[in-house]
Coordinates of C-alpha atoms in Angstrom, one line a residue:
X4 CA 14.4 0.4 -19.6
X5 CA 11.9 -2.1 -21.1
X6 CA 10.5 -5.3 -20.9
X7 CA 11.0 -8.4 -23.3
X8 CA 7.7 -9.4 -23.8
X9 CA 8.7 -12.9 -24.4
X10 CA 10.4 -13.3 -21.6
X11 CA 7.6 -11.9 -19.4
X12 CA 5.4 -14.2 -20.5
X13 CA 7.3 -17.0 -19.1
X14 CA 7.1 -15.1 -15.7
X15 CA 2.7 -15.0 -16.5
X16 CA 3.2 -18.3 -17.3
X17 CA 4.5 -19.4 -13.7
X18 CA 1.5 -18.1 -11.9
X19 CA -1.4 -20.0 -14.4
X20 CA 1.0 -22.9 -13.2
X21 CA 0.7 -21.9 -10.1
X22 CA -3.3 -21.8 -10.2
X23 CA -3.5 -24.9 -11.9
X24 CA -0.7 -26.6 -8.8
X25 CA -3.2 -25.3 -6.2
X26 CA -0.4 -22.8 -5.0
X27 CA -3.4 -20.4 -4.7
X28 CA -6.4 -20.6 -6.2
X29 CA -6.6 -17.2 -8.0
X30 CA -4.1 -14.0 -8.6
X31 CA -4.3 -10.6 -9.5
X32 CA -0.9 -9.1 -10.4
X33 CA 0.2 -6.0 -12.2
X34 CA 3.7 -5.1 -13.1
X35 CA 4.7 -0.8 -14.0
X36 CA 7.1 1.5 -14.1
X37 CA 7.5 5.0 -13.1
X38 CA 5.2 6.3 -16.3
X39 CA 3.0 3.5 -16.2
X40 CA 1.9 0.2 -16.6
X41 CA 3.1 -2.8 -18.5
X42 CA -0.2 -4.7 -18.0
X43 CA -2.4 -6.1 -15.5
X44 CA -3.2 -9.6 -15.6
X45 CA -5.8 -12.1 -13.4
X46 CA -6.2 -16.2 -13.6
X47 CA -8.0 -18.1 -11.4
X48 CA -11.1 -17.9 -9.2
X49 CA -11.6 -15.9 -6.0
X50 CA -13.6 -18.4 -4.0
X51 CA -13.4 -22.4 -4.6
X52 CA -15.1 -23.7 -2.0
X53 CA -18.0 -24.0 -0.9
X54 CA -18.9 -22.2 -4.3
X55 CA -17.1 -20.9 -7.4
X56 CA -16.8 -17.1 -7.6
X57 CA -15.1 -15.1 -10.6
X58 CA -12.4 -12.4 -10.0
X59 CA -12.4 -9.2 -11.3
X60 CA -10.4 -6.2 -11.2
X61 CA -12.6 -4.8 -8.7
X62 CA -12.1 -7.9 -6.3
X63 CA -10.7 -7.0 -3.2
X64 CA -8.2 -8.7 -1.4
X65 CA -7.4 -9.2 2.8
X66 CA -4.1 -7.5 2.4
X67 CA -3.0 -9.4 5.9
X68 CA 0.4 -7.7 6.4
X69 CA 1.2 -5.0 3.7
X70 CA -1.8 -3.4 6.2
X71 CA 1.7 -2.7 8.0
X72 CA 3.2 -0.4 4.7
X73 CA 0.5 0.4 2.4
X74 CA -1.5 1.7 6.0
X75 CA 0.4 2.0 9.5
X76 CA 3.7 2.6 7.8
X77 CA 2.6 5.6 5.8
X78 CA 0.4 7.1 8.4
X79 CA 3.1 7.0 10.7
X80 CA 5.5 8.7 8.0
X81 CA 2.7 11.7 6.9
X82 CA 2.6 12.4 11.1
X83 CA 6.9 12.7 10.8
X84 CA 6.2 15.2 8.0
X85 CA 3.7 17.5 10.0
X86 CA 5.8 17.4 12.9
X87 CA 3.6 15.1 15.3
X88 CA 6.1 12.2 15.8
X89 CA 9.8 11.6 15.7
X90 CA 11.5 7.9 14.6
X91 CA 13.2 8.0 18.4
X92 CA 10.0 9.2 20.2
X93 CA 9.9 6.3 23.1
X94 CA 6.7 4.3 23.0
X95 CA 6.6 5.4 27.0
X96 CA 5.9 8.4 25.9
X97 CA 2.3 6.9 24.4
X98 CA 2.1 3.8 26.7
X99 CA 2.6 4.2 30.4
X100 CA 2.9 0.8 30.7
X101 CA 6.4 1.0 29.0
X102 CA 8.2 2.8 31.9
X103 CA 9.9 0.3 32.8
X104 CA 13.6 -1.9 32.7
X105 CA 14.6 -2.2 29.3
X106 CA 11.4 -1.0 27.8
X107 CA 11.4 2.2 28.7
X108 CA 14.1 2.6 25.9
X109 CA 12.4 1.1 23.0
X110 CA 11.4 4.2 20.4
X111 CA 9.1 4.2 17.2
X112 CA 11.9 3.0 15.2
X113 CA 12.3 -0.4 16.9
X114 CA 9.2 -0.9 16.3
X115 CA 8.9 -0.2 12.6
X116 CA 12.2 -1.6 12.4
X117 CA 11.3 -5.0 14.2
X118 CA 13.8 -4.5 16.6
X119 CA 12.4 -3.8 20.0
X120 CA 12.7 -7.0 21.5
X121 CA 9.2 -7.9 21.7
X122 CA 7.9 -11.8 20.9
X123 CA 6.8 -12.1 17.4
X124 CA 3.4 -12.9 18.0
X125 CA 1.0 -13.9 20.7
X126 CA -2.6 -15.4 20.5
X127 CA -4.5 -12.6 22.0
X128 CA -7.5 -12.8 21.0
X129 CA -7.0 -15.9 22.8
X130 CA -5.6 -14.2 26.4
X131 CA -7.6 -10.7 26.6
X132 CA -11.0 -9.6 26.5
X133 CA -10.3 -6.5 24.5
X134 CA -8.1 -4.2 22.6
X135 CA -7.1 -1.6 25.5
X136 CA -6.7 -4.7 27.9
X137 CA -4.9 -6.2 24.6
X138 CA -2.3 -3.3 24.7
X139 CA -1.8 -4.0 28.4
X140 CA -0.9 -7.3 27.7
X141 CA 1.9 -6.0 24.9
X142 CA 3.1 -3.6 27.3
X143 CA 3.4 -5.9 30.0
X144 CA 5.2 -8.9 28.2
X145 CA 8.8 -9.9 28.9
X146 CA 11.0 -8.9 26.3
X147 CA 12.6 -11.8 24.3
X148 CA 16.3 -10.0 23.6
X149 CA 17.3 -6.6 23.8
X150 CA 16.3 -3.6 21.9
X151 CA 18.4 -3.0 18.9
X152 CA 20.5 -6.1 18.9
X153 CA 18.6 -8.7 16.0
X154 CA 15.4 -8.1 14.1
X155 CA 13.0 -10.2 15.3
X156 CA 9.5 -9.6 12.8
X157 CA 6.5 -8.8 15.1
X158 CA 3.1 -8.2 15.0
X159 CA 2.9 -6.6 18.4
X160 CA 5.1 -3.8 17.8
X161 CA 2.4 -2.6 14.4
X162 CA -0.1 -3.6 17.3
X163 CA 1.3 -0.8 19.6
X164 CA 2.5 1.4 16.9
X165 CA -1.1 1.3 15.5
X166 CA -2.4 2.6 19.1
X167 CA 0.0 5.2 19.1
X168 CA -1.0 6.8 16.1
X169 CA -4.3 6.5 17.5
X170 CA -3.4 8.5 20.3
X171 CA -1.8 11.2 18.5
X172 CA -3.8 11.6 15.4
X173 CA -7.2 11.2 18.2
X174 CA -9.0 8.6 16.1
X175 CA -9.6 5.7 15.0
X176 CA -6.8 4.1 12.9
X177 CA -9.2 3.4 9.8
X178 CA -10.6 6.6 10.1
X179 CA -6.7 8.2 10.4
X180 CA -5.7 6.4 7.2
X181 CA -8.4 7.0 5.2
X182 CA -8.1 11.0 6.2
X183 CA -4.0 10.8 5.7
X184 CA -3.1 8.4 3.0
X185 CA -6.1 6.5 0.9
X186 CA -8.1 9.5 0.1
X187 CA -4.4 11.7 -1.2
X188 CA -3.9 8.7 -3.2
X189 CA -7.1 8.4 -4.5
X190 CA -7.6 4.7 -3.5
X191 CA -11.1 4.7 -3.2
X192 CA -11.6 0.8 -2.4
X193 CA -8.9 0.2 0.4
X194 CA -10.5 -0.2 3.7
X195 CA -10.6 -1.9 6.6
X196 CA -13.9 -3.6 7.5
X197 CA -15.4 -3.7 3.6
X198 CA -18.8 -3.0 2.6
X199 CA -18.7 -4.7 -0.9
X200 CA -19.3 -9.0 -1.3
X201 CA -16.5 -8.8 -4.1
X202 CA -13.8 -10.2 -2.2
X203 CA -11.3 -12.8 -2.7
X204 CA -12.3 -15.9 -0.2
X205 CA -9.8 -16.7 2.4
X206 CA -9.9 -19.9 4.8
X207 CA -12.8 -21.9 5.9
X208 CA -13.8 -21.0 9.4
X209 CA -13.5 -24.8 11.2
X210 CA -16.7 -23.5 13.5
X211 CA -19.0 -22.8 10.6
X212 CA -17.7 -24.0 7.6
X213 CA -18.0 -21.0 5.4
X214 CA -15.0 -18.7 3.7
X215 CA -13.9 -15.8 5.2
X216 CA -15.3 -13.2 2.7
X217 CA -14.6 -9.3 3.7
X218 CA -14.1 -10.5 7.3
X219 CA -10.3 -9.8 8.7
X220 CA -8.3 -13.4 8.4
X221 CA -6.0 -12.5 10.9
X222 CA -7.2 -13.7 14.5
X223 CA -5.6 -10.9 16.5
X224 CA -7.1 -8.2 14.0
X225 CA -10.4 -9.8 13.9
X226 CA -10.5 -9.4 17.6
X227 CA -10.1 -6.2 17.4
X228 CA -13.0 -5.8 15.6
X229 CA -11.0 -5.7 11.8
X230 CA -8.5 -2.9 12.6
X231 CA -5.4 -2.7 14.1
X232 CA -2.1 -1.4 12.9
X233 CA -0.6 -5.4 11.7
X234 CA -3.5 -6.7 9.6
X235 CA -7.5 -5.9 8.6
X236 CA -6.7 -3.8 5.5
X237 CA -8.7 -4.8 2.6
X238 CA -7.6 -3.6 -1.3
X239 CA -7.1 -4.1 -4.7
X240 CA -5.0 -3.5 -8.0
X241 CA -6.7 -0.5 -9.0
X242 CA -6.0 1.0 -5.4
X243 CA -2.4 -0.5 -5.0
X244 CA -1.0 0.7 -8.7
X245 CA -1.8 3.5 -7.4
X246 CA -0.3 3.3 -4.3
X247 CA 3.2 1.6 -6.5
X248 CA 3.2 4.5 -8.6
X249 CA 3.8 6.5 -5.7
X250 CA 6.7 4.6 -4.5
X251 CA 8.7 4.1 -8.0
X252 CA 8.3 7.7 -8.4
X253 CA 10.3 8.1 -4.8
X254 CA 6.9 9.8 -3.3
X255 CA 5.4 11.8 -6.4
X256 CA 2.4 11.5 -7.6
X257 CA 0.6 12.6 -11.3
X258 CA -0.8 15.3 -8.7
X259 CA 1.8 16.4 -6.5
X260 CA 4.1 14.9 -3.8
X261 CA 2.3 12.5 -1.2
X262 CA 5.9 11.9 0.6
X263 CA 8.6 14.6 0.3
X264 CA 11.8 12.7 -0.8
X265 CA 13.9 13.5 2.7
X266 CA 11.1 11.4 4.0
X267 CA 10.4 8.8 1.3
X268 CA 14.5 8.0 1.5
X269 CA 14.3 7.9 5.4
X270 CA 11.9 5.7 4.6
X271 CA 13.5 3.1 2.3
X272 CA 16.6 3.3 4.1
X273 CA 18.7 -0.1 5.3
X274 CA 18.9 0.5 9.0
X275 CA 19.7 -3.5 10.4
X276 CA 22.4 -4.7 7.7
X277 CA 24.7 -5.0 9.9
X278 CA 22.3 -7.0 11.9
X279 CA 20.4 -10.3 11.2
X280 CA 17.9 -9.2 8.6
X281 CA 17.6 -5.8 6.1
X282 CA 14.9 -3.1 7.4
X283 CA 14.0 -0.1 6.7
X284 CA 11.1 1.7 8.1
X285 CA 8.4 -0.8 7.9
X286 CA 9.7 -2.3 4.7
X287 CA 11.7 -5.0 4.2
X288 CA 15.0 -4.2 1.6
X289 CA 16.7 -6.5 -0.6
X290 CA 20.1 -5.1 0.9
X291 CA 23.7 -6.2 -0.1
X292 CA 24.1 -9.6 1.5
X293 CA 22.4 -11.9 -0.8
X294 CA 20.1 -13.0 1.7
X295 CA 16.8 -14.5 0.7
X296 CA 14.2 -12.9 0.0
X297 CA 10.3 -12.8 -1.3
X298 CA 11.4 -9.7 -4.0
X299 CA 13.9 -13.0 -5.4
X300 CA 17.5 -13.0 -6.5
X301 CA 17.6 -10.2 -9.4
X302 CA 16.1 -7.6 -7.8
X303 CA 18.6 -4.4 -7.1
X304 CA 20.1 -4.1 -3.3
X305 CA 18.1 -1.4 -3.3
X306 CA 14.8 -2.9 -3.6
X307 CA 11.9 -2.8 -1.0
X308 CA 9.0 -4.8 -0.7
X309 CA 6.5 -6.6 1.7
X310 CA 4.4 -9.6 1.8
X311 CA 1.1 -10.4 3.5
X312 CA 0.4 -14.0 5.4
X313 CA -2.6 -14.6 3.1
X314 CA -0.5 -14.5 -0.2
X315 CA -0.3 -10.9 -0.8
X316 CA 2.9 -8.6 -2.0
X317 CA 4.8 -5.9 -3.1
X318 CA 8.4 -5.4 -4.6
X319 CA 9.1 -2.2 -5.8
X320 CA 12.8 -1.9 -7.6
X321 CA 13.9 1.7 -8.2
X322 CA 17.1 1.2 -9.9
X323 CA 15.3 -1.4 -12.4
X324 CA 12.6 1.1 -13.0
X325 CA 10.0 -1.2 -12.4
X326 CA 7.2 -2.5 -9.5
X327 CA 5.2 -5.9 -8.8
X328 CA 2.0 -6.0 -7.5
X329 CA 1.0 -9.8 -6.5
X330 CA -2.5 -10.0 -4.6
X331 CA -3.3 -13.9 -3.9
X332 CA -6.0 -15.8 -1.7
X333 CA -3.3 -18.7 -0.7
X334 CA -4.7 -19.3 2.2
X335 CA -7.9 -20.5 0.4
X336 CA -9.3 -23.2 1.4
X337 CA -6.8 -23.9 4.1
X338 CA -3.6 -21.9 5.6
X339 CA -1.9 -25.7 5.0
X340 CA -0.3 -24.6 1.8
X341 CA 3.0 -22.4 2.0
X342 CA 3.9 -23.3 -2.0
X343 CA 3.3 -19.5 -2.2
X344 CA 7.2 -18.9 -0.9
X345 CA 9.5 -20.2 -3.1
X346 CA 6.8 -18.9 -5.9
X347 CA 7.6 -15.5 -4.9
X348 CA 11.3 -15.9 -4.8
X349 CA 11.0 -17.8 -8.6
X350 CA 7.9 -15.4 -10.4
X351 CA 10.3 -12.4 -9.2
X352 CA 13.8 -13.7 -10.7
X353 CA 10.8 -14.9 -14.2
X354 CA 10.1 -11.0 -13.9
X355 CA 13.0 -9.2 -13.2
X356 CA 14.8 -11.5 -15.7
X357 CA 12.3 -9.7 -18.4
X358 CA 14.0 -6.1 -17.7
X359 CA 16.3 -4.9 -20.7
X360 CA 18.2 -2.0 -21.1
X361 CA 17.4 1.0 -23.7

């Protein structure tokens, strides 16, 4: 397959619309295939306020919630692999707290399947005084429906399921990730807690009036000190065509295989079609209901994706032969602005629309 370059510059040409809106204030996108790259492209600026700051291709972005793929999920998946974990391993068997009613049957795959019953989210860097007391909290919560029966999105089950792998793997998440799946990669600037100042602002702190810059924008994961297995990660284009090339070539890399493909199709599988939303394990998939979706309208039932709360996503479309990077700050100046949604939907279709047959 190819791309007609005319009509993928319509697609480019919805996102410098979108800068110049104030849908986000600047974008870093790339677009490939499995033997490469159709082109990377940046517009915009990666701080607004209180100052103006450039991008570059080196700018790194607060990846929000594809910390739950590009991390948690794949750590989780290279621990299957070597035999550490199982997808129906019960999270009693980690948390003690668990042994109990209904919980005591909710495995690993509710969790990375967003079906374990568990509220979506709860303030609690707000109701704890730590991460351990944190996971108490979790574990001690009522459960909203039972296990299996809808998908119900959560951060708290990436929350446990990131303390979990901690337990197994006997480190720190960060430290496990970088160990298991950014160093194999060779994704040398993802990271939680970054060193560098070239980062893509986020929203103005209301208590001191500055940016987030490098600092976690997610409450929860900032209380935990920038890490935790929903949000914190940190990366950029470089790092995530990397990390795309991976996935359109079902788990292979220019190197060798990073997932085996009985694992990367595990993996991508639709598990909760019959359900309420499309899941597989972490990702979300396109599946064969038409439902909405940030990947848009064109891309294959097949397709898999995931988006971040601060404007972040990927889409990657197999049966197209072709993967969409989109790193935004949307949430720059203020969270206030959700014109980022039906972008996605519309700068997907733009892009898919582009695709032409040999």
């Amino acid at each position: 397959m190819k791309i007609d370059k005319s009509l993928l510059d319509d697609a480019l040409a919805l996102v410098r619309q979108a800068v110049d809106k104030g849908c986000f204030p600047g974008a870093t996108l790339a677009i490939g295939h499995k033997n490469g790259l159709y082109g990377v492209w940046q517009y915009g600026k990666a701080c607004i306020y209180p100052s103006v700051i450039e991008i570059n291709m080196d700018t790194l972005y607060d990846m929000a919630s594809l910390t739950k793929v590009v991390a948690t999920t794949m750590l989780f998946m290279k621990f299957l692999e070597k035999g550490l974990v199982t997808l129906h391993d019960r999270v009693a068997d980690y948390i003690s707290h668990f042994k109990c009613d209904e919980k005591q049957h909710i495995t690993l795959f509710h969790l990375l399947t967003h079906t374990s019953g568990l509220p979506a989210y709860l303030p609690l860097y707000k109701l704890c005084n730590g991460y351990y007391e944190a996971i108490k909290y979790i574990s001690d919560v009522n459960l909203e429906y039972t296990p299996g029966e809808k998908v119900v999105y959560s951060d708290l089950g990436f929350i446990l399921l990131g303390c979990i792998l901690e337990k197994i793997g006997d480190a720190r998440l960060d430290e496990l990730c970088s160990r298991y799946v950014f160093e194999p990669l060779g994704m040398e600037h993802t990271c939680f807690n970054p060193k560098t100042d070239n980062v893509a602002a986020t929203e103005v702190d209301e208590k001191t009036g500055k940016a987030l810059m490098g600092e976690c924008h997610d409450e929860n994961a900032r209380f935990f000190g920038g890490v935790s297995g929903h949000a914190g990660l940190f990366s950029n284009i470089q790092d995530l065509i990397k990390f795309s090339s991976m996935l359109i070539n079902k788990g292979a890399t220019s190197t060798g295989r990073f997932l085996s493909a009985p694992s990367f199709e595990v993996m991508i599988r639709n598990y909760t079609g019959h359900l309420n939303e499309d899941r597989g394990i972490g990702w979300c998939v396109k599946g064969e209901k038409g439902r909405i979706s940030s990947g848009g309208d064109l891309v294959s039932p097949s397709a898999f994706g995931h988006t971040g709360f601060t404007g972040t996503s990927i889409w990657v479309d197999i049966p197209h032969d072709i993967y969409v990077v989109l790193l935004t700050n949307r949430v720059h100046p203020s969270r206030q602005n959700d014109s980022i949604i039906r972008f996605r939907r519309a700068f997907h279709n733009a892009v898919l629309s582009s695709v032409i047959y040999d």
